[in-house]
Amino acid sequence: MARIPQETIDRIHDTADILDVVSRHVDLKKRGRNFFGLCPFHNEKTPSFSVAPEKGIYHCFGCGNGGNAVNFIMEFEKISFVEAIQQLGDQFGVPVEFTGTDESKEFFTHLYEIHQLATDLYHKALFSNRGEEAKKYLLDRGLSEASLKLFKVGFAPTGSSFLWNAVKTKDYTREVLEKSGLFGFSNNDVYDRFRSRIMFPISNASGKIIAFGGRVFGTDDPAKYMNSPETPLYRKSEIFYGLNLTRDNIRKSESAILVEGYTDLIQLFQAGIKNVVAVSGTAFTEKHVQQIRRFSSKVYLAYDGDSAGIKAALRAGYVLLKGGVEPHIIEIPDGMDPDDWIQKDGGKEFKSIGIKKASGLLRFHLKTAGFKELSSSERSNVIKEILSEAAGIPDPIIRQGFIKTLAQVSGVEENQMVHMFSQQLRKKRSYSKQEESKNSTQLFTTVNAKAELGIIKVLAGDNAEAKELIKEKLDMNQLENDQLKKLAQLLIKKAHINPAEIIASFDAAEDREIVSRILMEEDELTEPIQMAEECLNTISKVSVKEKIRGLRIKIREKEAEGEDAIELMMEVVQLQKEING
């Protein structure tokens, strides 16, 4: 199995300047030894994202995200470990080579190849006799041939082996075929997942094809779209359709138009409205907000004009607002979608009415709820629903303006509205505290856990005598916390402590959150030897107490069966003496 040599990975951890890596994406300011900025992984107004250049690690004290330079690139760019290593290798001049067979080395290369091959085949099929009906359908809907070629739209013919026949001669592994999401498997048979569908290739930010959206045509099938499943290349909640072609236009216009469908996007694009993106086979998420916020702080939602579209627009609007992006709603005529409206007059009304007269989120919510026609109790319920959403807005200025506007348009006294909001906010904070207590990295509250954490702090320090004491006397089996046990083993094993390398040993994000926080802390140990002795003693006593507890259970079992338990009792007495010194 091919892999990147550990020496190469270690060299990248040593060479990659995390301050250089992170500062390309986050505005950082020095505070003491470390640098702080607004976290790129969650919305915040007060910087809690810390970078420690000396240690080569980062940690957000708000959301817990932490790791080394490789972890940052993987999380920020949404790429694999191998891709992140290769990218950092290129950036810092470290050659990245693979050892072993070509299978693992070419895994991602083959995934990209298959998607590009499929794109070319489907696109060619659309412009052949096989795709005549599909092409006519698209042209009749107002899409031009130039647009079909620009977006590489294709056609997957009827039959179960169109793509498979082209791929099976390429000697790709079974794993690559399965992970591509383009094939199904039945016993030893392989068949195409997409058949009789118009195919829309989905690209990542760099323009590489990573998935497909397949649309049926000429039928009333309610499930008209089928998208690629989640794969190593494709995570639906993080991908926008068309962003690779439209992001520069979004930056220039300082706004983005968000649509739901692939054809909606293409119609807008060919009508000259090029600051547009579409969600890709999923609901709009916080991760989408993080993506779009890099390019614009204003988004126009152009969802279908039916009830489902209205609900989706409201849901997405509040996600945007909570993520620090200003939402506006383009009101699509009832029963139409953006595609239909663009076809009507080439986009003139969409620009002059839709965009220019777009509603703010609050007014749109009240309007679509029919607020003016509701009874008093119904109005109260709508206001509570809106205030519940407002309680999740982190920016107090935006929140205050939102509540003031709500009072004005609803006819409720502002002081009464503030009182109602305070009730909702208390509920929100109460729930958040419960969640925080469950998810916080402050897990080390028991006596034993604190002692285990103390062991880690000594091992991570620079007192050689204290560390040697722990190496000699610590029984790893006595450590209860799995993360701390693994961290202790790594710290004992390494003569030179490199926090970036240590973090790389933890695969799970929740483990990295805890470990990065521990390693980020700057604790000055005044008496490290004494601390080591006390922690070792505490851990040993807890272990002995556990043995005593187990023995007492056995004693009760023997006594219940009428057997002699004197030896076990003597063992308990001996262990008690150990505890009492």
Coordinates of C-alpha atoms in Angstrom, one line a residue:
M1 CA 0.0 0.0 0.0
A2 CA 1.5 3.3 -1.0
R3 CA 1.9 6.1 1.5
I4 CA 3.7 9.3 2.1
P5 CA 6.9 8.5 4.1
Q6 CA 6.6 9.6 7.8
E7 CA 9.9 11.5 7.4
T8 CA 8.3 13.7 4.7
I9 CA 5.2 14.4 6.9
D10 CA 7.5 15.2 9.8
R11 CA 9.5 17.5 7.6
I12 CA 6.4 19.4 6.5
H13 CA 5.3 19.7 10.2
D14 CA 8.7 21.2 10.9
T15 CA 8.9 23.4 7.8
A16 CA 5.4 24.7 7.4
D17 CA 5.1 28.1 9.1
I18 CA 1.7 28.0 10.6
L19 CA 1.6 31.8 11.0
D20 CA 2.2 32.1 7.3
V21 CA -0.4 29.4 6.5
V22 CA -3.1 30.9 8.7
S23 CA -2.5 34.6 8.0
R24 CA -3.3 34.1 4.3
H25 CA -6.9 33.5 5.4
V26 CA -7.2 35.2 8.8
D27 CA -6.3 38.7 10.0
L28 CA -4.1 38.0 13.0
K29 CA -2.8 40.4 15.7
K30 CA 0.0 39.5 18.2
R31 CA -0.9 39.2 21.8
G32 CA 1.9 38.0 24.0
R33 CA 3.6 35.0 22.4
N34 CA 0.6 34.1 20.3
F35 CA -1.5 35.7 17.5
F36 CA -5.3 36.1 17.7
G37 CA -8.0 36.6 15.1
L38 CA -11.6 35.9 14.3
C39 CA -12.2 32.2 13.8
P40 CA -12.7 31.2 10.2
F41 CA -14.7 28.1 11.3
H42 CA -17.5 29.7 13.2
N43 CA -19.1 33.2 13.5
E44 CA -17.8 35.4 16.3
K45 CA -17.2 39.1 17.0
T46 CA -14.5 38.7 19.7
P47 CA -11.3 37.0 18.5
S48 CA -10.9 33.6 20.2
F49 CA -8.8 32.0 17.5
S50 CA -5.2 31.6 18.6
V51 CA -2.1 30.7 16.6
A52 CA 1.1 29.6 18.5
P53 CA 4.0 30.0 16.0
E54 CA 6.6 28.5 18.4
K55 CA 4.5 25.3 18.7
G56 CA 3.2 25.2 15.2
I57 CA -0.4 24.8 16.2
Y58 CA -3.7 26.7 16.4
H59 CA -6.8 26.5 18.6
C60 CA -10.1 28.3 18.8
F61 CA -11.3 28.8 22.3
G62 CA -14.8 29.5 21.0
C63 CA -15.6 26.4 18.9
G64 CA -12.7 24.1 19.9
N65 CA -11.3 23.6 16.4
G66 CA -7.6 23.0 16.7
G67 CA -4.6 21.3 15.1
N68 CA -1.5 22.0 13.0
A69 CA -0.9 23.5 9.6
V70 CA -2.1 20.4 7.8
N71 CA -5.3 20.3 9.8
F72 CA -5.9 23.9 9.1
I73 CA -5.6 23.5 5.3
M74 CA -7.7 20.4 5.3
E75 CA -10.5 22.2 7.3
F76 CA -10.3 25.5 5.5
E77 CA -9.9 24.2 1.9
K78 CA -12.0 21.1 2.4
I79 CA -9.4 18.8 1.0
S80 CA -7.9 15.5 2.0
F81 CA -4.8 14.8 4.1
V82 CA -2.8 13.8 1.1
E83 CA -3.9 16.9 -0.9
A84 CA -3.0 19.1 2.1
I85 CA 0.4 17.6 2.5
Q86 CA 1.1 18.1 -1.2
Q87 CA -0.1 21.7 -1.1
L88 CA 2.1 22.5 1.9
G89 CA 5.0 20.7 0.3
D90 CA 4.6 22.9 -2.8
Q91 CA 4.3 26.0 -0.7
F92 CA 7.3 25.4 1.5
G93 CA 9.5 23.6 -1.0
V94 CA 9.3 20.1 0.5
P95 CA 9.2 17.4 -2.2
V96 CA 6.4 14.9 -1.6
E97 CA 6.9 11.5 -2.9
F98 CA 5.1 8.2 -2.3
T99 CA 6.5 4.8 -1.3
G100 CA 5.0 1.4 -2.1
T101 CA 2.6 0.6 -4.9
D102 CA 0.8 3.1 -7.0
E103 CA -2.7 2.2 -5.7
S104 CA -2.9 4.5 -2.7
K105 CA -0.7 7.1 -4.4
E106 CA -3.1 7.5 -7.2
F107 CA -6.3 7.1 -5.3
F108 CA -7.4 10.7 -5.5
T109 CA -5.8 11.2 -8.9
H110 CA -8.0 8.3 -10.2
L111 CA -11.1 9.7 -8.5
Y112 CA -10.6 13.0 -10.3
E113 CA -9.8 11.1 -13.6
I114 CA -13.0 9.1 -13.5
H115 CA -15.1 12.3 -12.9
Q116 CA -13.3 14.1 -15.8
L117 CA -13.7 11.0 -18.0
A118 CA -17.4 10.8 -17.1
T119 CA -17.9 14.5 -17.8
D120 CA -16.3 14.3 -21.2
L121 CA -18.4 11.2 -22.1
Y122 CA -21.7 12.6 -20.9
H123 CA -21.0 15.9 -22.7
K124 CA -20.1 14.2 -25.9
A125 CA -23.3 12.1 -25.6
L126 CA -25.5 15.2 -25.3
F127 CA -24.3 16.5 -28.6
S128 CA -24.7 13.1 -30.3
N129 CA -27.8 11.3 -31.6
R130 CA -28.2 9.6 -28.2
G131 CA -28.7 13.0 -26.5
E132 CA -30.9 14.6 -29.2
E133 CA -34.0 14.6 -27.0
A134 CA -32.2 15.8 -23.9
K135 CA -30.4 18.6 -25.8
K136 CA -33.8 19.7 -27.4
Y137 CA -35.3 19.8 -23.9
L138 CA -32.5 22.0 -22.7
L139 CA -32.6 24.3 -25.7
D140 CA -36.4 24.6 -25.4
R141 CA -36.0 25.7 -21.8
G142 CA -33.9 28.6 -23.1
L143 CA -30.4 27.3 -22.4
S144 CA -27.9 28.1 -25.2
E145 CA -25.4 25.7 -26.8
A146 CA -22.7 28.0 -25.6
S147 CA -23.9 27.7 -22.0
L148 CA -24.2 23.9 -22.3
K149 CA -20.6 23.8 -23.4
L150 CA -19.3 26.3 -20.8
F151 CA -20.9 24.3 -17.9
K152 CA -20.1 21.0 -19.6
V153 CA -23.7 19.8 -19.3
G154 CA -24.1 16.2 -20.5
F155 CA -26.4 13.2 -20.9
A156 CA -26.2 9.8 -19.4
P157 CA -27.9 7.4 -21.9
T158 CA -30.3 4.7 -21.1
G159 CA -28.6 1.4 -20.2
S160 CA -26.6 0.3 -17.3
S161 CA -23.1 0.2 -18.7
F162 CA -22.4 3.4 -20.8
L163 CA -19.8 4.8 -18.4
W164 CA -18.7 1.4 -17.1
N165 CA -17.7 0.2 -20.5
A166 CA -15.4 3.2 -20.8
V167 CA -14.0 2.8 -17.3
K168 CA -13.4 -0.9 -17.0
T169 CA -10.5 -0.9 -19.4
K170 CA -8.6 1.7 -17.2
D171 CA -7.6 -0.8 -14.5
Y172 CA -9.0 1.3 -11.6
T173 CA -9.3 -0.5 -8.3
R174 CA -12.6 -1.6 -6.8
E175 CA -12.1 0.9 -4.0
V176 CA -11.8 3.8 -6.5
L177 CA -14.9 2.7 -8.3
E178 CA -16.9 2.4 -5.1
K179 CA -15.7 5.7 -3.7
S180 CA -16.4 7.6 -6.9
G181 CA -20.2 7.3 -6.3
L182 CA -20.7 6.8 -10.0
F183 CA -21.4 3.1 -9.9
G184 CA -23.6 0.5 -8.2
F185 CA -22.7 -3.0 -7.4
S186 CA -24.7 -6.2 -7.4
N187 CA -22.8 -9.4 -6.6
N188 CA -19.9 -9.2 -9.2
D189 CA -21.8 -6.9 -11.6
V190 CA -21.0 -3.2 -11.9
Y191 CA -23.6 -0.8 -13.3
D192 CA -23.9 2.9 -13.9
R193 CA -25.6 4.9 -11.2
F194 CA -26.8 7.6 -13.6
R195 CA -29.0 6.6 -16.5
S196 CA -31.4 8.5 -18.8
R197 CA -30.5 11.8 -17.1
I198 CA -29.2 15.2 -18.0
M199 CA -25.9 15.5 -16.2
F200 CA -24.6 18.7 -14.5
P201 CA -20.9 18.3 -13.4
I202 CA -20.2 19.8 -10.0
S203 CA -16.7 21.3 -9.5
N204 CA -14.7 22.2 -6.4
A205 CA -13.3 25.7 -5.9
S206 CA -10.3 24.9 -8.2
G207 CA -12.5 23.7 -11.0
K208 CA -12.0 20.0 -10.7
I209 CA -15.1 17.8 -11.3
I210 CA -16.0 16.1 -8.0
A211 CA -19.6 15.0 -8.4
F212 CA -22.8 15.2 -10.6
G213 CA -26.4 16.3 -10.4
G214 CA -28.6 14.1 -12.7
R215 CA -32.0 15.4 -13.9
V216 CA -34.7 13.4 -15.5
F217 CA -36.7 15.0 -18.3
G218 CA -39.9 14.4 -20.2
T219 CA -41.6 12.9 -17.1
D220 CA -43.5 14.0 -14.0
D221 CA -41.4 12.1 -11.7
P222 CA -41.3 14.1 -8.4
A223 CA -37.8 12.9 -7.7
K224 CA -36.4 14.7 -10.7
Y225 CA -32.9 15.2 -9.4
M226 CA -30.4 12.6 -8.2
N227 CA -27.1 13.7 -6.9
S228 CA -23.8 11.9 -6.3
P229 CA -23.6 10.5 -2.8
E230 CA -21.0 11.8 -0.3
T231 CA -17.5 10.8 -1.4
P232 CA -13.9 11.5 -0.4
L233 CA -14.1 14.4 -3.0
Y234 CA -17.7 15.6 -2.4
R235 CA -19.3 16.9 0.8
K236 CA -22.6 18.4 -0.1
S237 CA -22.9 20.7 2.8
E238 CA -19.7 22.5 1.8
I239 CA -20.0 22.8 -2.0
F240 CA -21.7 25.4 -4.2
Y241 CA -22.5 24.6 -7.8
G242 CA -20.9 27.1 -10.2
L243 CA -18.7 28.9 -7.6
N244 CA -15.5 28.1 -9.6
L245 CA -16.9 30.2 -12.5
T246 CA -18.7 32.9 -10.6
R247 CA -16.6 33.8 -7.5
D248 CA -14.7 36.7 -9.2
N249 CA -18.1 38.2 -10.2
I250 CA -19.4 37.8 -6.6
R251 CA -16.3 39.6 -5.3
K252 CA -16.7 42.5 -7.9
S253 CA -20.4 42.9 -7.3
E254 CA -20.0 42.5 -3.5
S255 CA -23.1 40.3 -3.4
A256 CA -24.2 36.8 -4.4
I257 CA -27.4 35.5 -5.7
L258 CA -28.3 32.1 -4.3
V259 CA -30.5 29.7 -6.3
E260 CA -31.6 26.1 -5.7
G261 CA -31.3 24.6 -9.2
Y262 CA -28.6 24.0 -11.7
T263 CA -30.6 25.3 -14.6
D264 CA -31.6 28.4 -12.5
L265 CA -27.9 29.2 -12.2
I266 CA -27.1 28.7 -15.9
Q267 CA -30.1 30.8 -16.9
L268 CA -29.0 33.7 -14.7
F269 CA -25.4 33.4 -15.9
Q270 CA -26.3 33.5 -19.6
A271 CA -28.6 36.5 -18.9
G272 CA -25.6 38.4 -17.7
I273 CA -26.3 37.9 -14.0
K274 CA -23.0 36.2 -13.1
N275 CA -22.7 36.7 -9.4
V276 CA -24.7 33.5 -8.7
V277 CA -24.3 30.2 -7.0
A278 CA -26.5 27.2 -6.3
V279 CA -26.6 24.8 -3.4
S280 CA -25.7 21.3 -4.4
G281 CA -28.2 18.6 -3.5
T282 CA -28.7 19.7 0.1
A283 CA -30.2 22.4 2.3
F284 CA -28.3 25.6 3.0
T285 CA -25.9 25.1 6.0
E286 CA -23.6 27.1 8.2
K287 CA -20.7 25.7 6.3
H288 CA -22.1 27.2 3.1
V289 CA -22.1 30.6 5.0
Q290 CA -18.5 30.2 5.8
Q291 CA -17.8 29.6 2.1
I292 CA -19.8 32.5 0.8
R293 CA -18.6 34.9 3.4
R294 CA -15.1 34.8 1.9
F295 CA -16.4 36.5 -1.2
S296 CA -19.3 38.7 -0.1
S297 CA -21.3 39.8 3.0
K298 CA -24.6 40.2 1.1
V299 CA -26.7 37.4 -0.4
Y300 CA -29.9 37.6 -2.4
L301 CA -32.0 34.4 -2.1
A302 CA -33.8 33.5 -5.3
Y303 CA -35.8 30.4 -4.4
D304 CA -38.9 29.0 -6.0
G305 CA -42.1 31.0 -5.5
D306 CA -44.1 28.0 -4.1
S307 CA -44.6 27.3 -0.4
A308 CA -41.6 24.9 -0.2
G309 CA -39.4 27.6 -1.8
I310 CA -40.6 30.2 0.7
K311 CA -39.9 28.0 3.7
A312 CA -36.4 27.2 2.3
A313 CA -35.7 30.9 1.7
L314 CA -36.7 31.8 5.3
R315 CA -34.5 28.9 6.7
A316 CA -31.5 29.9 4.6
G317 CA -32.1 33.6 5.4
Y318 CA -31.8 33.0 9.1
V319 CA -28.7 30.8 8.7
L320 CA -27.1 33.7 6.7
L321 CA -28.1 36.3 9.3
K322 CA -26.6 34.2 12.2
G323 CA -23.5 33.8 10.2
G324 CA -22.9 37.5 9.7
V325 CA -24.1 37.7 6.1
E326 CA -26.9 40.2 5.1
P327 CA -29.8 38.3 3.5
H328 CA -32.3 39.7 1.0
I329 CA -35.2 37.8 -0.6
I330 CA -36.0 38.0 -4.3
E331 CA -39.7 37.4 -4.5
I332 CA -40.2 35.0 -7.4
P333 CA -43.8 35.2 -8.9
D334 CA -46.0 32.5 -7.4
G335 CA -45.7 29.1 -9.2
M336 CA -42.5 30.1 -11.0
D337 CA -38.8 29.4 -10.4
P338 CA -35.9 31.7 -11.3
D339 CA -35.4 29.7 -14.5
D340 CA -39.0 30.4 -15.6
W341 CA -38.8 34.1 -14.8
I342 CA -35.5 34.6 -16.7
Q343 CA -37.0 32.8 -19.8
K344 CA -39.9 35.2 -19.7
D345 CA -38.0 38.3 -20.8
G346 CA -34.3 37.4 -20.7
G347 CA -33.9 38.5 -17.1
K348 CA -35.1 42.1 -17.4
E349 CA -37.8 41.8 -14.7
F350 CA -35.5 39.7 -12.5
K351 CA -33.0 42.6 -12.5
S352 CA -35.4 45.6 -12.3
I353 CA -38.0 44.1 -9.9
G354 CA -36.5 41.0 -8.3
I355 CA -33.1 42.4 -7.3
K356 CA -33.8 46.1 -6.9
K357 CA -37.0 45.5 -4.9
A358 CA -35.8 42.5 -2.9
S359 CA -37.3 42.3 0.6
G360 CA -35.4 42.2 3.9
L361 CA -35.7 38.9 5.7
L362 CA -38.0 40.2 8.5
R363 CA -40.5 41.9 6.2
F364 CA -40.5 38.8 3.9
H365 CA -41.2 36.6 6.9
L366 CA -44.1 38.7 8.1
K367 CA -45.5 39.1 4.6
T368 CA -45.5 35.4 3.8
A369 CA -47.0 34.6 7.2
G370 CA -50.0 36.9 6.3
F371 CA -49.2 38.7 9.5
K372 CA -51.8 41.5 9.0
E373 CA -54.7 39.1 8.6
L374 CA -53.8 36.9 11.7
S375 CA -55.5 36.9 15.0
S376 CA -53.8 38.3 18.1
S377 CA -52.7 34.9 19.3
E378 CA -51.5 33.9 15.9
R379 CA -49.5 37.1 15.6
S380 CA -47.9 36.4 19.0
N381 CA -46.8 32.9 17.8
V382 CA -45.2 34.4 14.7
I383 CA -43.4 37.0 16.7
K384 CA -42.1 34.4 19.1
E385 CA -40.9 32.3 16.2
I386 CA -39.0 35.2 14.8
L387 CA -37.6 36.2 18.2
S388 CA -36.4 32.6 18.7
E389 CA -34.4 33.0 15.5
A390 CA -33.2 36.4 16.6
A391 CA -31.8 34.9 19.8
G392 CA -29.3 33.1 17.7
I393 CA -27.9 36.2 16.1
P394 CA -24.5 36.8 17.8
D395 CA -24.0 40.4 16.7
P396 CA -25.8 42.6 19.3
I397 CA -26.1 45.6 17.0
I398 CA -27.7 43.5 14.3
R399 CA -29.9 41.9 16.9
Q400 CA -31.0 45.3 18.3
G401 CA -31.8 46.7 14.9
F402 CA -33.7 43.5 14.0
I403 CA -35.9 43.7 17.1
K404 CA -36.6 47.5 16.6
T405 CA -37.7 46.8 13.0
L406 CA -39.9 43.9 14.2
A407 CA -41.6 46.2 16.7
Q408 CA -42.2 48.9 14.0
V409 CA -43.6 46.6 11.3
S410 CA -45.7 44.5 13.7
G411 CA -47.2 47.3 15.7
V412 CA -46.0 46.0 19.0
E413 CA -44.5 48.4 21.5
E414 CA -40.8 48.3 21.4
N415 CA -40.4 47.8 25.2
Q416 CA -42.8 44.9 25.0
M417 CA -40.9 43.4 22.1
V418 CA -37.6 43.7 24.1
H419 CA -39.3 42.0 27.0
M420 CA -40.5 39.1 24.8
F421 CA -37.0 38.9 23.3
S422 CA -35.4 38.7 26.7
Q423 CA -37.5 35.6 27.5
Q424 CA -36.4 33.9 24.2
L425 CA -32.8 34.9 24.9
R426 CA -32.9 33.3 28.4
K427 CA -34.2 30.1 26.9
K428 CA -31.4 30.2 24.3
R429 CA -28.7 30.8 26.8
S430 CA -30.0 28.2 29.1
Y431 CA -29.9 25.6 26.3
S432 CA -26.4 26.8 25.2
K433 CA -25.0 26.4 28.7
Q434 CA -26.3 22.9 28.8
E435 CA -24.7 22.2 25.4
E436 CA -21.5 23.9 26.4
S437 CA -21.2 21.8 29.6
K438 CA -21.5 18.7 27.4
N439 CA -19.1 19.8 24.7
S440 CA -16.6 21.9 26.5
T441 CA -13.0 20.9 26.5
Q442 CA -13.1 21.5 30.3
L443 CA -13.5 17.7 30.8
F444 CA -11.0 17.3 33.6
T445 CA -13.1 17.9 36.7
T446 CA -12.6 14.7 38.8
V447 CA -9.6 14.3 41.0
N448 CA -8.1 11.6 38.9
A449 CA -8.7 13.5 35.6
K450 CA -6.9 16.5 37.1
A451 CA -4.0 14.4 38.1
E452 CA -3.8 12.9 34.6
L453 CA -3.8 16.4 33.1
G454 CA -1.1 17.4 35.6
I455 CA 1.1 14.5 34.3
I456 CA 0.6 15.8 30.7
K457 CA 1.6 19.3 31.8
V458 CA 4.8 18.1 33.4
L459 CA 5.7 15.9 30.4
A460 CA 5.1 18.9 28.1
G461 CA 7.3 21.1 30.2
D462 CA 11.1 21.5 30.3
N463 CA 12.0 20.0 33.7
A464 CA 14.0 16.9 32.7
E465 CA 14.1 15.4 36.3
A466 CA 10.3 15.7 36.7
K467 CA 9.8 14.0 33.3
E468 CA 12.2 11.2 34.1
L469 CA 10.3 10.6 37.4
I470 CA 7.1 10.1 35.5
K471 CA 8.7 7.9 32.9
E472 CA 10.0 5.6 35.7
K473 CA 6.9 5.4 37.9
L474 CA 3.9 6.0 35.7
D475 CA 1.8 2.9 34.9
M476 CA 0.0 3.8 31.6
N477 CA -2.7 1.3 32.4
Q478 CA -3.8 3.4 35.3
L479 CA -4.7 6.4 33.0
E480 CA -8.4 6.4 32.4
N481 CA -8.8 9.1 29.8
D482 CA -7.9 7.7 26.4
Q483 CA -6.8 11.0 24.9
L484 CA -4.5 11.8 27.8
K485 CA -3.1 8.3 27.8
K486 CA -2.2 8.5 24.1
L487 CA -0.8 12.0 24.6
A488 CA 1.3 10.9 27.6
Q489 CA 2.7 8.0 25.5
L490 CA 3.7 10.4 22.7
L491 CA 5.3 12.9 25.1
I492 CA 7.3 10.1 26.8
K493 CA 8.4 8.6 23.5
K494 CA 9.7 11.8 21.9
A495 CA 12.9 13.3 23.0
H496 CA 12.1 16.6 21.2
I497 CA 8.5 17.7 21.6
N498 CA 6.9 19.1 18.4
P499 CA 3.3 20.0 19.2
A500 CA 2.4 20.0 15.5
E501 CA 3.7 16.4 15.1
I502 CA 1.9 15.3 18.3
I503 CA -1.4 16.6 17.1
A504 CA -0.9 14.8 13.8
S505 CA -1.1 11.6 15.7
F506 CA -4.8 12.2 16.6
D507 CA -7.2 11.5 13.7
A508 CA -10.5 12.5 15.3
A509 CA -11.4 16.2 15.3
E510 CA -12.8 16.0 18.9
D511 CA -9.4 14.6 20.1
R512 CA -7.5 17.4 18.3
E513 CA -9.8 19.9 20.0
I514 CA -8.8 18.7 23.5
V515 CA -5.1 18.1 22.7
S516 CA -4.6 21.4 20.9
R517 CA -6.1 23.3 23.8
I518 CA -3.9 21.5 26.3
L519 CA -0.7 22.1 24.2
M520 CA -1.8 25.7 23.6
E521 CA -1.9 26.6 27.3
E522 CA 1.2 28.4 28.7
D523 CA 1.4 27.0 32.2
E524 CA 4.5 27.9 34.2
L525 CA 5.0 25.0 36.7
T526 CA 6.7 26.4 39.8
E527 CA 7.3 23.0 41.4
P528 CA 7.3 20.4 38.6
I529 CA 8.9 17.6 40.6
Q530 CA 6.5 18.0 43.5
M531 CA 3.6 18.2 41.0
A532 CA 4.7 15.0 39.3
E533 CA 5.0 13.2 42.6
E534 CA 1.5 14.3 43.8
C535 CA -0.1 13.4 40.4
L536 CA 1.5 10.0 40.4
N537 CA 0.4 9.4 44.0
T538 CA -3.2 10.4 43.2
I539 CA -3.4 8.2 40.1
S540 CA -1.9 5.3 42.0
K541 CA -4.4 5.7 44.9
V542 CA -7.4 5.9 42.5
S543 CA -6.2 2.7 40.8
V544 CA -5.8 0.9 44.2
K545 CA -9.3 2.1 45.2
E546 CA -10.7 0.6 41.9
K547 CA -9.0 -2.7 42.8
I548 CA -10.5 -2.6 46.3
R549 CA -14.0 -1.9 44.8
G550 CA -13.6 -4.9 42.6
L551 CA -12.4 -7.2 45.4
R552 CA -15.4 -6.2 47.6
I553 CA -17.8 -7.1 44.8
K554 CA -16.1 -10.6 44.7
I555 CA -16.2 -10.9 48.5
R556 CA -20.0 -10.2 48.5
E557 CA -20.4 -12.8 45.7
K558 CA -18.5 -15.5 47.6
E559 CA -20.3 -14.8 50.9
A560 CA -23.7 -15.0 49.1
E561 CA -22.6 -18.5 47.9
G562 CA -21.4 -19.5 51.4
E563 CA -17.8 -19.6 50.4
D564 CA -14.7 -18.5 52.3
A565 CA -13.5 -15.0 51.3
I566 CA -10.8 -14.5 53.9
E567 CA -8.0 -14.3 51.3
L568 CA -9.8 -11.5 49.4
M569 CA -10.4 -9.7 52.7
M570 CA -6.7 -9.8 53.6
E571 CA -5.9 -8.4 50.1
V572 CA -8.3 -5.5 50.7
V573 CA -6.6 -4.8 54.1
Q574 CA -3.2 -4.8 52.4
L575 CA -4.4 -2.4 49.7
Q576 CA -5.9 -0.1 52.3
K577 CA -2.5 0.1 54.0
E578 CA -1.0 1.2 50.6
I579 CA -3.5 4.0 50.4
N580 CA -3.0 5.2 54.0
G581 CA 0.8 5.1 53.5

